[in-house]
CSV table of C-alpha atoms and ligand atoms in Angstrom, one decimal:
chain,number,residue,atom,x,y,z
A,1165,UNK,CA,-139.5,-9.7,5.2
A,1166,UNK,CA,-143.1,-10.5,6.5
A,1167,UNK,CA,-143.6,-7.6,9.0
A,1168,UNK,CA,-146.1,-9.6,11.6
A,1169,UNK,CA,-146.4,-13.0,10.1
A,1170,UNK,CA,-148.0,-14.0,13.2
A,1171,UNK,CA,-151.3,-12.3,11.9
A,1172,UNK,CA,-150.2,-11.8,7.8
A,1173,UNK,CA,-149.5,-16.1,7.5
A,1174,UNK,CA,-152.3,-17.2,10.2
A,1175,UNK,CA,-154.1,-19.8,9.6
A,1176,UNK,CA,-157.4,-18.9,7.5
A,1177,UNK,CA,-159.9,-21.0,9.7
A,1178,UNK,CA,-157.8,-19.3,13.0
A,1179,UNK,CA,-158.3,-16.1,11.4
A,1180,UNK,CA,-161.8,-16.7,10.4
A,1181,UNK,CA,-162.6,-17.1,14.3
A,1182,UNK,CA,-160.5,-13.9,14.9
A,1183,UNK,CA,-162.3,-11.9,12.9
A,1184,UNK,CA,-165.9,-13.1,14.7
A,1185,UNK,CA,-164.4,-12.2,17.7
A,1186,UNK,CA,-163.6,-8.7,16.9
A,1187,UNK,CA,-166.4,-8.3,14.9
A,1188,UNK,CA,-168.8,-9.2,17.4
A,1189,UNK,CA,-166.4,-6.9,20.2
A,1190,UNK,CA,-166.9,-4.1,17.7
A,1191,UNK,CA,-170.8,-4.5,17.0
A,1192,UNK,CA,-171.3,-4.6,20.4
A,1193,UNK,CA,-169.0,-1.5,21.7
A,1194,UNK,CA,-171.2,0.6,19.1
A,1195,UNK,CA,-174.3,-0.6,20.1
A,1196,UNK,CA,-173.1,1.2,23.3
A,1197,UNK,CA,-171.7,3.9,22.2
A,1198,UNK,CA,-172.8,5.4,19.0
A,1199,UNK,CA,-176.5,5.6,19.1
A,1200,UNK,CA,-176.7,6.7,15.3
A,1201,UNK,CA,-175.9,3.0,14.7
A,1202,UNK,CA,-177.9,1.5,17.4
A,1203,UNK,CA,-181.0,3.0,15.8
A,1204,UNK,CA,-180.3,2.1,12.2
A,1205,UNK,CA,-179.7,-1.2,13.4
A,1206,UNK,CA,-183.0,-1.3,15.5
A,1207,UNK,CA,-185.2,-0.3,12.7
A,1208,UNK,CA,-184.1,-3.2,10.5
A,1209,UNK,CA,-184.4,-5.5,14.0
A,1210,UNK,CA,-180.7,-6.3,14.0
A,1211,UNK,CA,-178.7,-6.7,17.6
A,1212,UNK,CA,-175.3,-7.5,18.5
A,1213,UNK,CA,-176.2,-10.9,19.8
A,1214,UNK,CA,-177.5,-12.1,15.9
A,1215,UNK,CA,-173.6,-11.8,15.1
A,1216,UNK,CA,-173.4,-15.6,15.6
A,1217,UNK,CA,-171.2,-16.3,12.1
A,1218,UNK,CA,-169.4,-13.7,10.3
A,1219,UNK,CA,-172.3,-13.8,7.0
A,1220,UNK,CA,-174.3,-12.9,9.9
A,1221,UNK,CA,-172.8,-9.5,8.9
A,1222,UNK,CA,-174.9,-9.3,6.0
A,1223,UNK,CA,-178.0,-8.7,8.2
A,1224,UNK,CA,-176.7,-5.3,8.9
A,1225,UNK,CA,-177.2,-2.4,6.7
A,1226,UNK,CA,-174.6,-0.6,4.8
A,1227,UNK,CA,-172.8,2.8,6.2
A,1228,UNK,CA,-171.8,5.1,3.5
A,1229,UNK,CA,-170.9,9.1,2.8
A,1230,UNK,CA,-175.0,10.1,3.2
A,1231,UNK,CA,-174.4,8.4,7.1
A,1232,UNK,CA,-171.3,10.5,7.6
A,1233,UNK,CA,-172.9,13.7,6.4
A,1234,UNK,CA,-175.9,12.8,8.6
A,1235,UNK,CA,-173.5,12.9,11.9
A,1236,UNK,CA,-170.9,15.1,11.0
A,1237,UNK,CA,-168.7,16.1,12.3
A,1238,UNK,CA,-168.3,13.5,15.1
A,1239,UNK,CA,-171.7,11.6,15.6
A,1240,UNK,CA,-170.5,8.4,14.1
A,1241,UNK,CA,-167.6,8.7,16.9
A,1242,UNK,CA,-167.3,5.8,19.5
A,1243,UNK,CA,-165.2,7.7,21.8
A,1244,UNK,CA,-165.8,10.5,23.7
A,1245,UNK,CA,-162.9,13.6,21.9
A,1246,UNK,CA,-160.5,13.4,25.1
A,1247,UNK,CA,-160.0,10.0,24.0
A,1248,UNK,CA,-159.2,11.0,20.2
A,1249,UNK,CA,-155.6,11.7,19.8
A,1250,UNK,CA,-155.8,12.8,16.1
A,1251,UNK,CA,-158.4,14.1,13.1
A,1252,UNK,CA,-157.6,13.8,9.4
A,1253,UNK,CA,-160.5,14.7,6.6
A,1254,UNK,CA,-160.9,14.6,3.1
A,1255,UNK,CA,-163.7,15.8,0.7
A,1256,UNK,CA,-167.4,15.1,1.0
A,1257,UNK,CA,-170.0,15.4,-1.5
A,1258,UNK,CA,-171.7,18.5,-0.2
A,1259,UNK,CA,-168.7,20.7,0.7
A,1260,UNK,CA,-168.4,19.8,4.3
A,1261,UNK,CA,-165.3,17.0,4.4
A,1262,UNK,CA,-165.4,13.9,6.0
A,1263,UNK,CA,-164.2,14.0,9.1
A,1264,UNK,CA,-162.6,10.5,10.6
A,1265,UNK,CA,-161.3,10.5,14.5
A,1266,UNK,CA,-158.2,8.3,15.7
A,1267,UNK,CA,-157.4,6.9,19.3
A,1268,UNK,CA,-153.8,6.5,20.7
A,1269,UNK,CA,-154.0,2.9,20.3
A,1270,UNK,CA,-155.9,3.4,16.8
A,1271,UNK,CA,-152.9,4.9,15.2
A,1272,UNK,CA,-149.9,2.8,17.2
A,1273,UNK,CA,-151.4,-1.0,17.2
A,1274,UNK,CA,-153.6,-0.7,14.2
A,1275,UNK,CA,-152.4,2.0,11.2
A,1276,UNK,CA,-149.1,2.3,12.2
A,1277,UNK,CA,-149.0,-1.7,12.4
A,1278,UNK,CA,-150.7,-2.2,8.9
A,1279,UNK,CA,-148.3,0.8,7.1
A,1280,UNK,CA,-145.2,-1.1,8.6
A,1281,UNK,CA,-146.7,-4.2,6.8
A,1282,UNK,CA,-147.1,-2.4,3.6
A,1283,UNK,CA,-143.9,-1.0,3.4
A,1284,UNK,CA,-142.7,-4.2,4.2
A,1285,UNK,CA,-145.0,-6.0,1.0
A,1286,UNK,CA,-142.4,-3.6,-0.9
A,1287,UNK,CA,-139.0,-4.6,0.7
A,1288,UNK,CA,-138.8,-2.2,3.5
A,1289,UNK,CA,-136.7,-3.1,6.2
A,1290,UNK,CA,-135.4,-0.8,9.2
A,1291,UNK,CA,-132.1,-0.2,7.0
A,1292,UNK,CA,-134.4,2.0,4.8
A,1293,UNK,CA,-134.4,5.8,4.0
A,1294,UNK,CA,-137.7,6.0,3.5
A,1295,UNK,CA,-138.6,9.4,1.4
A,1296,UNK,CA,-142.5,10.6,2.1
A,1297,UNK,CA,-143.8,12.8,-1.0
A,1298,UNK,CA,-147.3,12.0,0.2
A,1299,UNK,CA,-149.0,15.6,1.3
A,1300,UNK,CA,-148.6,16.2,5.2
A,1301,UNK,CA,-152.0,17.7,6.5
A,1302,UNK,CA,-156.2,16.5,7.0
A,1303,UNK,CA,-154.9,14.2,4.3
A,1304,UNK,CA,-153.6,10.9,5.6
A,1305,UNK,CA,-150.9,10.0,3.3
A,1306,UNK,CA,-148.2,12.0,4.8
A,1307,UNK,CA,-148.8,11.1,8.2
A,1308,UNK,CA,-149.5,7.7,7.6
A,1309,UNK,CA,-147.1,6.4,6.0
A,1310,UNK,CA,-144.8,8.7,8.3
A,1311,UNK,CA,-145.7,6.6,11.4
A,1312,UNK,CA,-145.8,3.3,9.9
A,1313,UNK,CA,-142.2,4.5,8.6
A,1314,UNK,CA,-140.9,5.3,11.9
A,1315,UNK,CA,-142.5,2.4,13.4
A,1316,UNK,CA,-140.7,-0.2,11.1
A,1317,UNK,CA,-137.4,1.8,12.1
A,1318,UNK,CA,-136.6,3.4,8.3
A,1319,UNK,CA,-135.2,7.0,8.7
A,1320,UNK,CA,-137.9,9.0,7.4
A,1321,UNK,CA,-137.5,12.0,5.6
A,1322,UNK,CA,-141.1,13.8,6.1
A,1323,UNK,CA,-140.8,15.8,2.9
A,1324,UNK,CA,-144.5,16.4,1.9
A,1325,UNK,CA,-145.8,16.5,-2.2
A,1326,UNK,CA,-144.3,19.3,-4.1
A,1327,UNK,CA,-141.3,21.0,-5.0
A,1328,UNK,CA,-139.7,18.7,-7.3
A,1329,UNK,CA,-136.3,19.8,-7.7
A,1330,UNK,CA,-135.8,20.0,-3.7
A,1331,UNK,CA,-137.6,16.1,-3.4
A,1332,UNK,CA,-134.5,14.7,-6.1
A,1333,UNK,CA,-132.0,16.7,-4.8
A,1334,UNK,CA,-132.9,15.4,-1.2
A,1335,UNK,CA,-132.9,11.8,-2.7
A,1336,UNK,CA,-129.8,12.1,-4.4
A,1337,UNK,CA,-128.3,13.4,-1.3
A,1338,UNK,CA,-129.6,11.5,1.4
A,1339,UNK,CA,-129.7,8.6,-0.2
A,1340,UNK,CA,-133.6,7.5,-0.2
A,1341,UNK,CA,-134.1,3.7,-0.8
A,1342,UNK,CA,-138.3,4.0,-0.8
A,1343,UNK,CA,-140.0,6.5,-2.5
A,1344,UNK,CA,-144.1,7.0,-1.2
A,1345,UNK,CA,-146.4,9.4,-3.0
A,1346,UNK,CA,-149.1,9.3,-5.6
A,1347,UNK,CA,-148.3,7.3,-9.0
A,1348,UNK,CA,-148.7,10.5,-11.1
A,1349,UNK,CA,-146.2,12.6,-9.0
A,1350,UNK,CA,-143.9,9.1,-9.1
A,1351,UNK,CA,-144.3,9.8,-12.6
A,1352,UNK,CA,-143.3,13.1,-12.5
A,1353,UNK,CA,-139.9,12.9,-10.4
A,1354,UNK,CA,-139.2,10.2,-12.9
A,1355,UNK,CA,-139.4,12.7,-16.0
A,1356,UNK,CA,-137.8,16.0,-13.7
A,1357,UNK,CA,-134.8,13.5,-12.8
A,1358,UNK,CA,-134.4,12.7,-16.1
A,1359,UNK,CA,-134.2,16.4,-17.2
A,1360,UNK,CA,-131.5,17.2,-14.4
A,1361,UNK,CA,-129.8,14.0,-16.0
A,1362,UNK,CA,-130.0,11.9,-12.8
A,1363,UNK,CA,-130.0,8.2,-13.6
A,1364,UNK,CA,-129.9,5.3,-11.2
A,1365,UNK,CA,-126.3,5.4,-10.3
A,1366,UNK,CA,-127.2,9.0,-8.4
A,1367,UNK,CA,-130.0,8.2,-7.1
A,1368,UNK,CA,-130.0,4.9,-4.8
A,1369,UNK,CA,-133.9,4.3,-4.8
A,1370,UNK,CA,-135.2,0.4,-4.8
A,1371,UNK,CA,-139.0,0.4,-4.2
A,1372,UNK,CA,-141.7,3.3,-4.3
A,1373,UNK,CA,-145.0,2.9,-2.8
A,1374,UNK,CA,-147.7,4.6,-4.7
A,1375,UNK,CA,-151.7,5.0,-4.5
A,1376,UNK,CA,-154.6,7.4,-3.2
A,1377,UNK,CA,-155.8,7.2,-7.2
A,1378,UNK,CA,-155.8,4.8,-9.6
A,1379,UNK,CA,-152.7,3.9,-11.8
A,1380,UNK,CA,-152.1,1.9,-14.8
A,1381,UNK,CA,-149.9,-1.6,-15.2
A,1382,UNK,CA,-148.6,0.8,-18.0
A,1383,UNK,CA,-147.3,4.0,-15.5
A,1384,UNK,CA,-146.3,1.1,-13.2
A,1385,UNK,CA,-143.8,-0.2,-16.3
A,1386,UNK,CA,-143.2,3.7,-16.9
A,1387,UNK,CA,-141.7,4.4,-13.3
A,1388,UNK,CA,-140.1,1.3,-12.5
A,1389,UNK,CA,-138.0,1.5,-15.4
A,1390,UNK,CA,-137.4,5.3,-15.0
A,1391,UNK,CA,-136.7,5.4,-11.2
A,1392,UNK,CA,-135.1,1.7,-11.4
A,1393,UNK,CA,-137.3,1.0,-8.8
A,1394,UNK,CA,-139.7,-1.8,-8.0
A,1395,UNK,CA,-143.4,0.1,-7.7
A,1396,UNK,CA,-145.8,-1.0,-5.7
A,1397,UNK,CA,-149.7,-0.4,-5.2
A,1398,UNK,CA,-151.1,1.0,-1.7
A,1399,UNK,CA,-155.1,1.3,-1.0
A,1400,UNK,CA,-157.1,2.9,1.6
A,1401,UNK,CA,-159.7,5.6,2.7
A,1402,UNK,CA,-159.9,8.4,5.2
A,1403,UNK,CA,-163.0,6.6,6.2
A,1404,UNK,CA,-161.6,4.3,6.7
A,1405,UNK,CA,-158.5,4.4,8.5
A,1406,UNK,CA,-156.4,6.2,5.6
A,1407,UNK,CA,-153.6,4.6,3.5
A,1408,UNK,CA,-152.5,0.9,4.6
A,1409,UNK,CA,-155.9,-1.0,4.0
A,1410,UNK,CA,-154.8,-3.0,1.6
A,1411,UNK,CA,-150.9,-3.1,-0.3
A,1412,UNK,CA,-149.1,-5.1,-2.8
A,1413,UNK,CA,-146.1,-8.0,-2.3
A,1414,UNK,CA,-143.5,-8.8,-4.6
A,1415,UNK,CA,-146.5,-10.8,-6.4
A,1416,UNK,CA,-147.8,-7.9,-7.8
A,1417,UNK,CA,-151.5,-7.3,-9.5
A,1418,UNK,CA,-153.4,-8.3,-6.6
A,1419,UNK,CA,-153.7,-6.1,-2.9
A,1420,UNK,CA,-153.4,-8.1,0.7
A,1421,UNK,CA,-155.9,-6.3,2.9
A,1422,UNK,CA,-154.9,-6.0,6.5
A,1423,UNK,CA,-157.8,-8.2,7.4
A,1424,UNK,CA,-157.5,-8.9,10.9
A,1425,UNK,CA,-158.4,-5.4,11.4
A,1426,UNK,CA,-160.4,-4.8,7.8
A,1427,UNK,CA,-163.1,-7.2,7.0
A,1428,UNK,CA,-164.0,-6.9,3.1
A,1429,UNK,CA,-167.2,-7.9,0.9
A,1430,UNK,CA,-167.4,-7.1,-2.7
A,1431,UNK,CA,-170.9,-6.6,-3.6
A,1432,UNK,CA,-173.5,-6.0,-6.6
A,1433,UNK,CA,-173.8,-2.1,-6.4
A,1434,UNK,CA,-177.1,-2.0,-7.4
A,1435,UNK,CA,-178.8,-5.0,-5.5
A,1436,UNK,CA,-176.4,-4.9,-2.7
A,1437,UNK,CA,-176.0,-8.6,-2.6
A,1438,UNK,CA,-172.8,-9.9,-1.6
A,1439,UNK,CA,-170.7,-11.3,-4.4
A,1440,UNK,CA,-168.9,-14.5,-4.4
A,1441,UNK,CA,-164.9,-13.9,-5.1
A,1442,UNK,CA,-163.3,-13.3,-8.5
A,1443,UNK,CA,-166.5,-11.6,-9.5
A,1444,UNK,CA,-166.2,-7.9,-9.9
A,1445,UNK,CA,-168.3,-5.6,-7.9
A,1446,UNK,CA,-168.2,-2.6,-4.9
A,1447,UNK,CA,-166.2,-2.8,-1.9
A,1448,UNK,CA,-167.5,-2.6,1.4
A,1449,UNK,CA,-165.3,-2.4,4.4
A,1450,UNK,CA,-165.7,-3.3,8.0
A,1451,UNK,CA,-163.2,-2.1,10.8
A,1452,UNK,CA,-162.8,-4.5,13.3
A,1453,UNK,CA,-160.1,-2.6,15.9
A,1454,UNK,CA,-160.3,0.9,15.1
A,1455,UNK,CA,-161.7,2.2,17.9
A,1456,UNK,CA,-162.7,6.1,17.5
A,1457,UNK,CA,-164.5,6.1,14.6
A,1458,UNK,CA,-165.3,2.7,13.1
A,1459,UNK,CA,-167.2,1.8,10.4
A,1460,UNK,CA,-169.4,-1.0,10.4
A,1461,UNK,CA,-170.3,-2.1,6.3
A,1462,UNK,CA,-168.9,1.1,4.7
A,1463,UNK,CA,-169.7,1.5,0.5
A,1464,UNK,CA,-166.4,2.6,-0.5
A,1465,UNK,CA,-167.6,3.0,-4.4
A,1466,UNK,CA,-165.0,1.6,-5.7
A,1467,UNK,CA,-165.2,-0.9,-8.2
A,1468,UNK,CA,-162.6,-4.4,-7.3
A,1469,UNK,CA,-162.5,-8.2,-6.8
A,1470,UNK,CA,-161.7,-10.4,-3.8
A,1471,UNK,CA,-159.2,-13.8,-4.3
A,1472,UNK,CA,-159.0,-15.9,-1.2
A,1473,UNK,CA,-156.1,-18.0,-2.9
A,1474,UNK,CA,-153.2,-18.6,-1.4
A,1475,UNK,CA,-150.6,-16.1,-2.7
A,1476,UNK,CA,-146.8,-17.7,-2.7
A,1477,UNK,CA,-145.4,-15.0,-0.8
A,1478,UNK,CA,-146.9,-16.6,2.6
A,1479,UNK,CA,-148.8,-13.8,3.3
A,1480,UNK,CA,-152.7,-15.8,3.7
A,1481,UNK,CA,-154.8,-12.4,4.0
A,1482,UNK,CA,-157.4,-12.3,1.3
A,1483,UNK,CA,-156.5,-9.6,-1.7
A,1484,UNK,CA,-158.3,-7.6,-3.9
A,1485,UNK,CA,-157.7,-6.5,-7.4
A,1486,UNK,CA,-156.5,-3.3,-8.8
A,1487,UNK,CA,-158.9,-0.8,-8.2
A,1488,UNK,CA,-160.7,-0.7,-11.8
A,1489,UNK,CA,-162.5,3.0,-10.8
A,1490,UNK,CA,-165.3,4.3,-8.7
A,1491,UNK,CA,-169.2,3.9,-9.0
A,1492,UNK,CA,-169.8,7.4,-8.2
A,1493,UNK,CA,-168.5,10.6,-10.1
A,1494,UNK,CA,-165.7,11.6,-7.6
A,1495,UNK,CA,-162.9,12.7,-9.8
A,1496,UNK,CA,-159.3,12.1,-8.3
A,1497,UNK,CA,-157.0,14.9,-9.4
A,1498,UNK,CA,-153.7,14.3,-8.6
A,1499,UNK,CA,-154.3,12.8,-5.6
A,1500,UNK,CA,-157.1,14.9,-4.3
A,1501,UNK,CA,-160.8,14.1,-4.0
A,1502,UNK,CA,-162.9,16.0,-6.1
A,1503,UNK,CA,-166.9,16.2,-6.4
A,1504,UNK,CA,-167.9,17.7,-9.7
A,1505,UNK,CA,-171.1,19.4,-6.8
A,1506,UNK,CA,-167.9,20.7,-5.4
A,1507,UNK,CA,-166.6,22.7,-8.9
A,1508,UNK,CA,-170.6,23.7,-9.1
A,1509,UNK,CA,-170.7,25.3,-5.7
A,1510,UNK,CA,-167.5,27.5,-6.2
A,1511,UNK,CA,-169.4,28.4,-9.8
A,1512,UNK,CA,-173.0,29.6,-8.7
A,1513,UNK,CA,-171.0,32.0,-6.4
A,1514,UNK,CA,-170.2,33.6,-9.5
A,1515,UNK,CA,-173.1,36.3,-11.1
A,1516,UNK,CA,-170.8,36.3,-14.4
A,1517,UNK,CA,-170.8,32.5,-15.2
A,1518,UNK,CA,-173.6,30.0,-15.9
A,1519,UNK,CA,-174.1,27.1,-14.0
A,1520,UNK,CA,-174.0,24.4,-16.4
A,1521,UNK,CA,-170.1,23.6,-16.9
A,1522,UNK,CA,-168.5,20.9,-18.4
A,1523,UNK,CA,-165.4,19.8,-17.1
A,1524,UNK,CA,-162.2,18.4,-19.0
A,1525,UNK,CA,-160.2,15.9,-17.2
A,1526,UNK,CA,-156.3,15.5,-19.7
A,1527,UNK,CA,-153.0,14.7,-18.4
A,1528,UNK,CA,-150.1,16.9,-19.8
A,1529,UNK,CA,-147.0,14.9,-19.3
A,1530,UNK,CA,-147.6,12.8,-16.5
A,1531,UNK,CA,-149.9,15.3,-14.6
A,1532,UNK,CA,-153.8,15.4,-14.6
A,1533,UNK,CA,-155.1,18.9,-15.5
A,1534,UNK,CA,-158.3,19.9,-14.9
A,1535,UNK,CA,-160.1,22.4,-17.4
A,1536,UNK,CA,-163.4,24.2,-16.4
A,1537,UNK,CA,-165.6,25.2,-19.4
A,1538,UNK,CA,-167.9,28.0,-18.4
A,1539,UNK,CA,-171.0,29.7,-20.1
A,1540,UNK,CA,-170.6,33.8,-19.6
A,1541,UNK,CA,-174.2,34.9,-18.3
A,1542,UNK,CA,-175.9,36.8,-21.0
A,1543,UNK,CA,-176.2,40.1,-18.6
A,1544,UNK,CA,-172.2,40.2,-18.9
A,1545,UNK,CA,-171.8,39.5,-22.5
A,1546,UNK,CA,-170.9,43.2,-23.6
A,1547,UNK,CA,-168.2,43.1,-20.3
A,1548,UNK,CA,-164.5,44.0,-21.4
A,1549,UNK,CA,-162.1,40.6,-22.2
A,1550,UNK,CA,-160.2,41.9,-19.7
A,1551,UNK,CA,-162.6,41.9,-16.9
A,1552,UNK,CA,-163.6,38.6,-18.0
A,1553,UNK,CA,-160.6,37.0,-17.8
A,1554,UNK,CA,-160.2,38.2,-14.5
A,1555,UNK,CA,-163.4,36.7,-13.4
A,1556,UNK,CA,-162.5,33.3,-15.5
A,1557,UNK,CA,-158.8,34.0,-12.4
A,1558,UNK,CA,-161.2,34.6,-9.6
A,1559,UNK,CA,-162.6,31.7,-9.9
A,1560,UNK,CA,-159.7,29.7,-10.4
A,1561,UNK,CA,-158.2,31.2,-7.6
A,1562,UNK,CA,-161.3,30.1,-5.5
A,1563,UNK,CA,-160.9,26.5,-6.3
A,1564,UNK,CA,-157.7,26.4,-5.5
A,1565,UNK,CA,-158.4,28.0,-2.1
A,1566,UNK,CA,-161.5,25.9,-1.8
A,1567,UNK,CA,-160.7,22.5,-3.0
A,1568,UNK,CA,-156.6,22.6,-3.2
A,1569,UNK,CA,-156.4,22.1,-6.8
A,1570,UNK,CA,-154.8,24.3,-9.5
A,1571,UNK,CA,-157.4,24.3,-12.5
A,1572,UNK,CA,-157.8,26.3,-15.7
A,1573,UNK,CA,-161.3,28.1,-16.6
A,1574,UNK,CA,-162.4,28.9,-20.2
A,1575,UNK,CA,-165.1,30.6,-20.8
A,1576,UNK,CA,-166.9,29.0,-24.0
A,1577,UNK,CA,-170.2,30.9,-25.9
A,1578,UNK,CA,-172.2,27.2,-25.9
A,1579,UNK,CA,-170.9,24.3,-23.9
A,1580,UNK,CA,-173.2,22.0,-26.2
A,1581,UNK,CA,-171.1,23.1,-29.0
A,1582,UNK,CA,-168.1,22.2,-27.5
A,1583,UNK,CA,-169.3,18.6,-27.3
B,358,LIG,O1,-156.3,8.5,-0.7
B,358,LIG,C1,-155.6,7.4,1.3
B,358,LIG,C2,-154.3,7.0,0.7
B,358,LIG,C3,-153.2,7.8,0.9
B,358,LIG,C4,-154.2,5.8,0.0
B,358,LIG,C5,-152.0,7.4,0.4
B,358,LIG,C6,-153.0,5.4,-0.5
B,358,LIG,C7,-151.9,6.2,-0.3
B,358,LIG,P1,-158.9,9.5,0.5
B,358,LIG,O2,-158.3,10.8,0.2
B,358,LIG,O3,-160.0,9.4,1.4
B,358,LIG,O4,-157.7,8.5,1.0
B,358,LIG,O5,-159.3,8.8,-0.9
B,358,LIG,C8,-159.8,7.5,-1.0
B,358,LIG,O6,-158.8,7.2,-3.2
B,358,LIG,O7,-161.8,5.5,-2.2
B,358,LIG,C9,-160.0,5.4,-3.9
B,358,LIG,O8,-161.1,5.8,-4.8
B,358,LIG,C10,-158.8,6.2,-4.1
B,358,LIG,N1,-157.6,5.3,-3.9
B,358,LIG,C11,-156.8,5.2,-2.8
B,358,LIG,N2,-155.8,4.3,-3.0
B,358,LIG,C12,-156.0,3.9,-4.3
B,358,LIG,C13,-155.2,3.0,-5.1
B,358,LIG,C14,-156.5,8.2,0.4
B,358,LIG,N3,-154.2,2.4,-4.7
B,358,LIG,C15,-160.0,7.1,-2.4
B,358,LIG,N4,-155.7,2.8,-6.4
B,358,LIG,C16,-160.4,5.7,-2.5
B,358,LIG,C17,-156.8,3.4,-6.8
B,358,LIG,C18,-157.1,4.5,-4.9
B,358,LIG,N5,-157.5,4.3,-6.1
């Protein structure tokens, strides 16, 4: 099922001129409303009325996270708060998150709209028990998926990550046909049900929706064959809009982006030129309806390629290529953003440790782990192991509280030995 093929199989040419007119609706509200932009747009002498053609977009500048930090929390808004119905956030690069703003109508006629379309590139139909394992909270898998869910007309059973036994014994009993959560925790419900010697027959699941990191053709082979399941790929950013940018058909290895409301461009990270398609580059993103906190141009650092070909499934929105990684350092542990300036501010709090670190990124079974390798200051080398180890818990403990990741930290006598 094609969930609004009125806008998913228009015409490209009519969708061309529907994206000019929203672009130039959206240029033009922020003019107006958010002066941050006005003024980055006045020093390179752009305006809203040289928005003739949409390559006219190239003439403005790029947003990215420096812009964000800039205004936060709410300069780059372009509605005043009593019009903002929602906030979700995820990690910046200097400790302080990113904060993104969402209208009534931004989460009923645009995310909800695009998530219903995505579950519906997997198979969803209203007869689905849709199981959400994405994490409920600032982060906006659980909540968007949960709407999109309820706006299709699955039964949605808002179950949050975590607590694996309870998420297959909940499927098993309630019968869950779609399975959303990250790839790796896919992974891992696949292994647990195994152990508790659940097999298809128990457990009545048909398509999973997976993404917020990047996954493997290999874990998608893994999963599907595990949780007899077809798996399918989601993209987005909190920056965005969340979850529901961009999601996979039954013609898998490519991603439809929703773009009647997100206009993409891959370009050269370095030069910043736009690149034609099928060449590999950065993504930038332009919302065209969001209406509390749009971005106009926004680097999303990570690294894919843009197809304009017609895909067989009728769907004619362009569609970009698994994501192939980031240009930046973020590391994505299980789901959850993480700056390696974020590990390093938690550490110089600490008098006992060093702040060079080095940091060890495995997977044991299907999870990613995160190991810490710390220098002990010289002033504490004659300290007791024991009060060592506490400090190497301390700071564990102060990740987890600070970040929401469960990590290990070793203390090591030279990191450059450990090389
Ligand atoms: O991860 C939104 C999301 C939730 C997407 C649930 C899909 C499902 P952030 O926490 O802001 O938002 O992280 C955004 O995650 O820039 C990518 O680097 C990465 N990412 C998201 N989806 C995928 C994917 C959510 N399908 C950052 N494949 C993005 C690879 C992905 N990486």
């Amino acid at each position: 099922m094609i969930w609004d093929p009125i806008h998913e199989c228009m015409d490209p040419g009519q969708r061309s001129s529907l994206q000019l007119r929203r672009l130039r609706e959206q240029i033009a509200r922020l003019w107006a409303n958010v002066p941050y932009y006005r003024q980055k747009w006045q020093a390179v002498g752009v305006t809203p009325d040289d928005v003739q053609s949409l390559d006219d977009l190239q003439r403005f500048p790029f947003t990215d996270k420096s812009d964000l930090r800039d205004t936060y929390p709410f300069g780059m808004f372009a509605l005043p708060l009593d019009e903002v119905v929602r906030i979700h956030a995820s990690s910046g690069t200097t400790g302080k998150p990113v904060v993104a703003g969402y209208s009534r109508s931004d989460i009923t006629d645009v995310w909800a709209q695009t998530i219903a379309r995505a579950i519906a590139c997997a198979g969803g139909t209203s007869d689905d028990i849709l199981q959400n394992a994405y994490g409920y909270g600032l982060f906006t898998g659980g909540l968007g998926l949960h709407y999109g869910g309820e706006l299709m007309g699955c039964t949605v059973i808002p179950m949050s990550a975590g607590n694996t036994e309870r998420q297959l014994m909940m499927m098993r009993d309630l019968g869950a046909t779609i399975l959303c959560c990250t790839p790796s925790y896919a992974l891992t419900l696949a292994d647990a049900a195994e152990d508790m010697g659940l097999g298809g027959d128990d457990i009545p699941l048909m398509a999973g929706i997976f993404g917020a990191e990047c996954w493997s053709e290999g874990a998608r082979r893994v999963v599907e064959e595990k949780l007899g399941i077809s798996a399918h790929d989601i993209y987005g950013l909190t920056e965005v809009i969340g979850p529901g940018v961009a999601s996979e058909c039954e013609v898998k290895g490519m991603m439809h982006v929703f773009d009647d409301h997100f206009l993409p461009e891959i370009i050269d990270p370095d030069t910043g030129e736009v690149l034609p398609d099928g060449e590999t580059g950065e993504l930038v993103i332009t919302t065209l309806t969001k209406r509390a906190f749009p971005v106009i141009r926004f680097r999303t650092k990570d690294i894919s390629a843009l197809s304009h070909e017609p895909c067989p499934c009728g769907r004619t929105h362009a569609r970009i290529a698994r994501l192939a990684g980031r240009t930046d350092d973020m590391l994505i542990i299980r789901g959850v953003n993480v700056f390696p300036s974020q590990i390093e501010e938690v550490l110089t709090s600490f008098a006992e440790v060093e702040p060079q670190y080095q940091l060890v990124l495995t997977r044991k079974g299907r999870l990613d782990q995160l190991e810490i390798q710390v220098e002990v200051s010289p002033q504490f080398f004659s300290d007791t192991v024991s009060g060592l180890e506490s400090v190497e818990q301390q700071i564990a403990e102060k990740i987890r509280s600070a970040l929401g990741i469960s990590v290990t930290v070793k203390r090591v006598i030279d990191l450059r030995e450990e090389e």
